[in-house]
Coordinates of C-alpha atoms and ligand atoms in Angstrom, one line a residue:
X227 CA 31.4 17.9 -34.5
X228 CA 34.5 16.9 -36.6
X229 CA 37.7 15.7 -35.2
X230 CA 40.3 17.8 -37.4
X231 CA 42.8 18.6 -35.3
X232 CA 46.0 16.8 -36.6
X233 CA 47.3 16.1 -33.2
X234 CA 44.7 14.4 -32.1
X235 CA 44.0 12.3 -35.4
X236 CA 47.9 11.3 -35.3
X237 CA 47.2 10.1 -31.5
X238 CA 44.2 7.8 -31.5
X239 CA 46.0 4.8 -33.2
X240 CA 48.7 4.4 -30.4
X241 CA 45.9 4.8 -27.9
X242 CA 43.9 2.1 -29.7
X243 CA 41.1 4.1 -30.7
X244 CA 39.5 4.1 -34.0
X245 CA 38.0 7.1 -35.3
X246 CA 34.5 6.8 -37.0
X247 CA 33.6 10.2 -38.8
X248 CA 30.2 11.3 -39.4
X249 CA 28.6 8.7 -37.6
X250 CA 24.7 8.5 -37.4
X251 CA 23.5 8.5 -33.9
X252 CA 19.7 7.5 -35.4
X253 CA 21.2 4.2 -36.3
X254 CA 22.9 3.5 -32.6
X255 CA 20.1 4.3 -30.8
X256 CA 16.9 2.1 -30.2
X257 CA 14.7 5.3 -30.9
X258 CA 16.1 5.8 -34.2
X259 CA 16.8 9.6 -33.6
X260 CA 19.7 11.8 -33.7
X261 CA 22.0 13.5 -35.7
X262 CA 25.5 13.0 -36.6
X263 CA 29.0 13.3 -35.2
X264 CA 32.5 11.7 -35.0
X265 CA 32.9 8.7 -32.8
X266 CA 35.6 7.2 -31.4
X267 CA 35.6 3.6 -30.4
X268 CA 37.9 2.6 -27.6
X269 CA 39.4 -0.6 -27.6
X270 CA 41.9 -0.3 -24.4
X271 CA 40.5 0.7 -21.3
X272 CA 44.0 2.1 -19.7
X273 CA 44.3 4.6 -22.6
X274 CA 41.2 6.2 -21.6
X275 CA 42.5 8.5 -19.3
X276 CA 45.0 9.8 -21.9
X277 CA 42.4 9.9 -24.8
X278 CA 40.3 12.1 -22.6
X279 CA 43.5 14.4 -21.5
X280 CA 44.0 14.9 -25.0
X281 CA 40.5 15.8 -25.9
X282 CA 40.1 18.4 -23.3
X283 CA 43.5 19.8 -24.1
X284 CA 42.0 20.5 -27.7
X285 CA 38.5 21.7 -25.9
X286 CA 36.5 18.7 -27.8
X287 CA 33.5 18.2 -25.9
X288 CA 32.5 14.6 -25.8
X289 CA 29.8 12.2 -24.4
X290 CA 30.1 8.5 -23.5
X291 CA 27.4 6.0 -25.6
X292 CA 26.2 2.5 -24.3
X293 CA 23.8 0.5 -26.2
X294 CA 21.9 3.8 -27.0
X295 CA 18.5 2.1 -25.9
X296 CA 17.6 4.9 -23.1
X297 CA 18.5 7.9 -25.0
X298 CA 17.0 10.6 -27.1
X299 CA 19.6 12.4 -29.0
X300 CA 19.2 15.8 -30.6
X301 CA 19.0 16.6 -34.4
X302 CA 21.6 17.6 -37.1
X303 CA 25.3 18.2 -36.6
X304 CA 25.8 17.5 -33.0
X305 CA 28.2 19.8 -31.1
X306 CA 30.1 16.8 -29.0
X307 CA 31.6 13.7 -30.3
X308 CA 31.1 10.2 -28.6
X309 CA 33.2 7.6 -27.4
X310 CA 32.0 3.8 -27.4
X311 CA 33.7 1.0 -25.8
X312 CA 34.6 -1.8 -28.3
X313 CA 33.5 -5.1 -26.2
X314 CA 36.2 -7.2 -25.1
X315 CA 36.2 -11.0 -25.4
X316 CA 35.8 -12.9 -23.2
X317 CA 33.3 -10.3 -22.1
X318 CA 31.6 -12.8 -19.3
X319 CA 33.9 -14.8 -17.0
X320 CA 31.9 -17.0 -14.1
X321 CA 33.8 -18.1 -11.0
X322 CA 31.4 -19.9 -8.5
X323 CA 28.7 -17.2 -7.9
X324 CA 30.6 -14.0 -9.6
X325 CA 30.3 -12.9 -12.9
X326 CA 33.0 -10.7 -14.2
X327 CA 31.2 -8.7 -17.1
X328 CA 32.4 -6.4 -19.5
X329 CA 30.3 -2.8 -19.5
X330 CA 30.1 -3.4 -23.3
X331 CA 28.3 -6.8 -22.8
X332 CA 24.8 -7.2 -24.4
X333 CA 22.7 -7.2 -21.0
X334 CA 20.2 -10.0 -22.6
X335 CA 23.1 -12.3 -23.5
X336 CA 24.7 -11.9 -19.9
X337 CA 21.3 -13.2 -18.3
X338 CA 21.1 -15.8 -20.4
X339 CA 24.8 -16.8 -20.3
X340 CA 24.6 -16.9 -16.4
X341 CA 21.4 -18.6 -16.3
X342 CA 22.8 -21.2 -18.5
X343 CA 25.7 -21.7 -15.6
X344 CA 22.9 -22.1 -13.2
X345 CA 23.4 -18.2 -12.0
X346 CA 19.7 -16.6 -11.7
X347 CA 18.5 -13.1 -10.0
X348 CA 18.4 -11.2 -13.2
X349 CA 15.2 -12.8 -14.8
X350 CA 13.3 -9.5 -14.6
X351 CA 15.9 -7.8 -16.9
X352 CA 15.5 -10.2 -19.9
X353 CA 14.1 -8.2 -22.9
X354 CA 15.8 -4.9 -21.6
X355 CA 17.9 -3.8 -24.4
X356 CA 21.2 -2.0 -24.1
X357 CA 24.6 -2.8 -22.3
X358 CA 25.7 -4.0 -18.6
X359 CA 27.3 -0.7 -18.5
X360 CA 24.1 1.4 -19.0
X361 CA 22.1 -1.0 -17.2
X362 CA 24.5 -0.4 -14.5
X363 CA 24.8 3.5 -14.8
X364 CA 20.8 3.7 -14.3
X365 CA 20.1 0.7 -12.0
X366 CA 17.9 -1.0 -14.7
X367 CA 15.1 -2.7 -13.4
X368 CA 11.8 -4.4 -13.8
X369 CA 9.3 -7.1 -12.2
X370 CA 10.5 -6.5 -8.8
X371 CA 14.3 -6.7 -9.4
X372 CA 16.7 -4.1 -10.3
X373 CA 20.8 -4.7 -11.3
X374 CA 22.6 -3.2 -8.5
X375 CA 21.1 -5.5 -5.9
X376 CA 23.9 -8.1 -7.4
X377 CA 27.0 -5.4 -7.9
X378 CA 29.7 -6.2 -5.9
X379 CA 32.5 -4.0 -7.5
X380 CA 32.7 -1.6 -10.4
X381 CA 35.9 -0.5 -12.6
X382 CA 35.2 2.9 -14.1
X383 CA 36.7 5.8 -15.4
X384 CA 36.1 8.6 -13.0
X385 CA 36.1 11.8 -14.8
X386 CA 36.4 13.9 -11.4
X387 CA 39.6 12.2 -10.6
X388 CA 40.7 11.6 -14.5
X389 CA 41.5 7.9 -13.7
X390 CA 40.3 4.4 -13.7
X391 CA 39.2 3.4 -10.1
X392 CA 37.5 0.3 -8.6
X393 CA 34.5 0.9 -6.4
X394 CA 33.2 -1.8 -3.9
X395 CA 29.2 -2.2 -3.9
X396 CA 29.1 -0.7 -0.7
X397 CA 30.5 2.7 -2.1
X398 CA 27.7 3.2 -4.5
X399 CA 24.2 4.1 -4.0
X400 CA 21.4 2.4 -6.3
X401 CA 18.2 3.8 -6.0
X402 CA 15.0 3.7 -8.3
X403 CA 16.5 4.4 -11.7
X404 CA 19.3 6.5 -10.5
X405 CA 23.0 5.8 -9.1
X406 CA 25.8 7.6 -7.2
X407 CA 27.9 7.6 -10.3
X408 CA 28.6 11.1 -11.9
X409 CA 27.2 11.7 -15.3
X410 CA 30.7 11.7 -16.8
X411 CA 32.0 8.5 -15.3
X412 CA 32.4 5.9 -17.9
X413 CA 31.6 2.4 -16.6
X414 CA 34.2 0.0 -17.8
X415 CA 33.6 -3.7 -16.2
X416 CA 31.2 -4.9 -13.0
X417 CA 31.7 -7.9 -10.7
X418 CA 28.3 -9.2 -9.9
X419 CA 27.2 -12.0 -7.4
X420 CA 24.4 -14.0 -8.4
X421 CA 22.5 -16.5 -6.6
X422 CA 22.6 -20.0 -7.5
X423 CA 19.6 -21.5 -9.2
X424 CA 18.9 -24.8 -11.6
X425 CA 18.7 -23.4 -15.0
X426 CA 15.2 -24.8 -15.7
X427 CA 14.2 -22.7 -12.8
X428 CA 15.5 -19.4 -14.3
X429 CA 14.0 -20.4 -17.6
X430 CA 11.0 -20.4 -16.0
X431 CA 11.2 -17.2 -14.7
X432 CA 12.7 -15.7 -17.7
X433 CA 9.6 -16.9 -19.7
X434 CA 7.2 -15.4 -17.3
X435 CA 8.5 -12.0 -17.5
X436 CA 9.1 -12.3 -21.5
X437 CA 5.2 -12.9 -21.6
X438 CA 4.5 -10.1 -19.2
X439 CA 6.4 -7.9 -21.2
X440 CA 5.0 -8.8 -24.5
X441 CA 1.6 -8.3 -23.3
X442 CA 2.2 -4.7 -22.1
X443 CA 5.1 -3.0 -24.0
X444 CA 5.4 -2.1 -27.8
X445 CA 8.5 -4.8 -28.4
X446 CA 8.5 -4.2 -32.2
X447 CA 8.5 -0.5 -32.4
X448 CA 11.4 1.9 -32.1
X449 CA 11.1 3.5 -28.8
X450 CA 13.4 4.1 -25.5
X451 CA 11.6 2.4 -23.3
X452 CA 9.7 4.4 -20.8
X453 CA 10.1 8.0 -21.2
X454 CA 9.3 8.9 -17.5
X455 CA 10.0 7.6 -13.9
X456 CA 7.1 6.5 -12.0
X457 CA 6.5 9.2 -9.2
X458 CA 6.3 7.8 -5.6
X459 CA 3.6 5.4 -5.2
X460 CA 2.0 6.0 -8.8
X461 CA 2.1 5.0 -12.6
X462 CA 3.4 7.5 -15.3
X463 CA 1.8 5.0 -17.8
X464 CA -1.6 4.7 -16.0
X465 CA -1.6 8.5 -15.7
X466 CA -1.2 9.3 -19.1
X467 CA -3.4 6.6 -20.2
X468 CA -6.2 7.8 -18.0
X469 CA -5.9 11.3 -19.9
X470 CA -6.7 9.5 -23.1
X471 CA -3.2 10.3 -24.6
X472 CA -2.4 7.1 -26.3
X473 CA -2.0 7.7 -29.9
X474 CA -1.1 11.2 -29.6
X475 CA 1.1 12.2 -32.0
X476 CA 3.5 15.2 -32.9
X477 CA 5.1 14.5 -36.5
X478 CA 6.1 10.8 -36.3
X479 CA 6.6 10.5 -32.7
X480 CA 3.5 9.1 -31.1
X481 CA 2.3 7.7 -27.4
X482 CA 2.2 4.0 -27.9
X483 CA -1.4 2.3 -28.0
X484 CA 0.2 -0.5 -26.0
X485 CA 1.6 1.3 -23.1
X486 CA 1.3 5.1 -22.5
X487 CA 4.6 5.6 -21.1
X488 CA 6.6 4.3 -24.1
X489 CA 6.8 7.1 -26.7
X490 CA 7.4 5.3 -30.4
X491 CA 9.4 6.5 -33.4
X492 CA 6.5 5.6 -35.8
X493 CA 8.6 6.5 -39.2
X494 CA 11.0 9.4 -39.2
X495 CA 10.4 11.5 -36.1
X496 CA 12.7 14.0 -35.4
X497 CA 14.1 14.9 -31.5
X498 CA 12.2 18.0 -31.8
X499 CA 8.9 16.1 -32.6
X500 CA 9.8 13.6 -29.8
X501 CA 10.5 16.3 -27.2
X502 CA 7.5 18.6 -28.3
X503 CA 5.4 15.3 -27.6
X504 CA 7.3 14.6 -24.0
X505 CA 6.7 18.7 -23.1
X506 CA 2.8 18.4 -24.3
X507 CA 2.1 15.3 -22.2
X508 CA 4.3 16.4 -19.0
X509 CA 2.2 19.6 -19.3
X510 CA -1.1 17.6 -19.3
X511 CA -0.3 15.2 -16.6
X512 CA 0.9 18.3 -14.4
X513 CA -2.6 20.0 -15.1
X514 CA -4.6 16.9 -14.3
X515 CA -3.0 15.5 -11.7
X516 CA -0.5 18.2 -10.1
X517 CA 2.6 15.9 -10.9
X518 CA 5.9 16.8 -12.7
X519 CA 7.0 13.8 -14.2
X520 CA 10.6 13.2 -14.3
X521 CA 12.3 12.0 -17.5
X522 CA 13.7 8.3 -17.2
X523 CA 15.0 8.6 -20.8
X524 CA 18.6 10.3 -21.1
X525 CA 18.3 13.5 -23.3
X526 CA 21.6 14.8 -25.3
X527 CA 20.0 17.8 -27.0
X528 CA 22.7 20.4 -26.4
Ligands
LIG774 N1 -1.0 0.9 -17.2 C1 -2.1 1.3 -17.6 N2 -2.0 2.0 -18.9 C2 -0.8 1.9 -19.8 C3 0.5 1.5 -19.0 C4 0.4 0.8 -17.7 O1 -3.1 1.5 -17.1 O2 -0.7 2.5 -20.9 C5 -1.0 0.3 -15.8 C6 -1.1 -1.2 -15.9 O3 -2.1 -1.9 -16.2 C7 -0.6 -1.3 -14.5 C8 0.3 -0.3 -14.1 O4 -0.1 0.9 -14.8 O5 -1.5 -1.5 -13.6 C9 2.1 -0.4 -14.0 O6 2.0 -0.7 -15.4 P1 3.4 -1.7 -15.9 O7 3.3 -2.8 -15.0 O8 3.4 -1.7 -17.2 O9 4.6 -0.9 -14.9 P2 5.3 0.5 -15.4 O10 5.0 0.9 -13.9 O11 4.3 1.4 -16.3 C10 7.5 -0.2 -14.9 C11 9.2 -0.1 -15.7 C12 9.2 -0.5 -16.6 C13 9.3 -2.2 -16.0 C14 7.8 -2.3 -15.9 C15 7.7 -4.1 -15.2 C16 9.5 2.7 -14.9 C17 9.2 3.9 -15.1 N3 8.9 1.5 -15.8 O12 6.6 0.3 -16.1 O13 10.5 0.0 -17.3 O14 9.6 -3.1 -17.5 O15 7.6 -1.9 -14.6 O16 8.6 -4.1 -14.3 O17 10.0 2.5 -13.8 C18 12.0 1.3 -18.5 O18 12.4 1.8 -17.5 O19 12.2 2.0 -19.5 C19 11.0 0.3 -18.2 C20 10.1 0.2 -19.4

């Protein structure tokens, strides 16, 4: 979608927003799939409500893009614009056991920065790509931990109230790959409380998680991590593997040979290819196991 309305174009600089016309989302997502649209880079939190009022007044649909690492975007010219937060520096500020982190900060960098300052707890998240805001929205987790356990406060744009609010940790529910945030809320910053641990000890944990991940996941390939959530008490990856579906392809979209719940873009896969592969695998799992797998990946296909 193109922003051509002169009223919007003229107002953007004052709102601290940069317009990047015709941005390819394939270049901004870890799957390397997605069409084009105009992107708005937001540099000031406090102008977000005005920006969204302006877009709504001119009937311009929008979506919030984080690090693009858990996202499958449709093909072609997209029917909405994308808003992305520019990171504010410094993006991580530590005080005792608290880390105040910008939502646009890189998750891996946040884990290592905190570790070097003797703050642990997030070792399992090392190797999870994306931003802190994205991890927060999805309650990212691995190897027995989830980010929600450490969240004490979140600053966000609340779409329903149309304003920036600060929520205390106890006002937010964090479940398995799910949170109580609304889909159109925009994460802005988070305060984490992390346990003190000496750096060498944290590093040991980080190395163990890194090794496990390298051994079981296709890290060098374009993917969005796990495609499906694990159903209660079961593993989506194991079920897909048991059906012998590793290597199954639709165009260049392929079930990873290493981990059956990772679907990779082995070349120039389109969203259409990837969605067909996802639907096919889902159907086979339902037929064989009677389980309807839920998406873990976020799909923007309309
Ligand atoms: N397994 C197979 N074949 C496969 C894949 C897995 O038999 O192709 C078996 C494994 O041998 C193991 C079991 O299934 O016995 C579980 O596998 P794994 O330990 O790899 O964990 P997972 O349940 O498949 C979850 C998360 C991952 C996270 C890992 C490590 C979900 C959907 N996935 O995977 O998160 O990295 O645990 O904690 O919850 C993600 O969120 O995108 C993601 C990759």
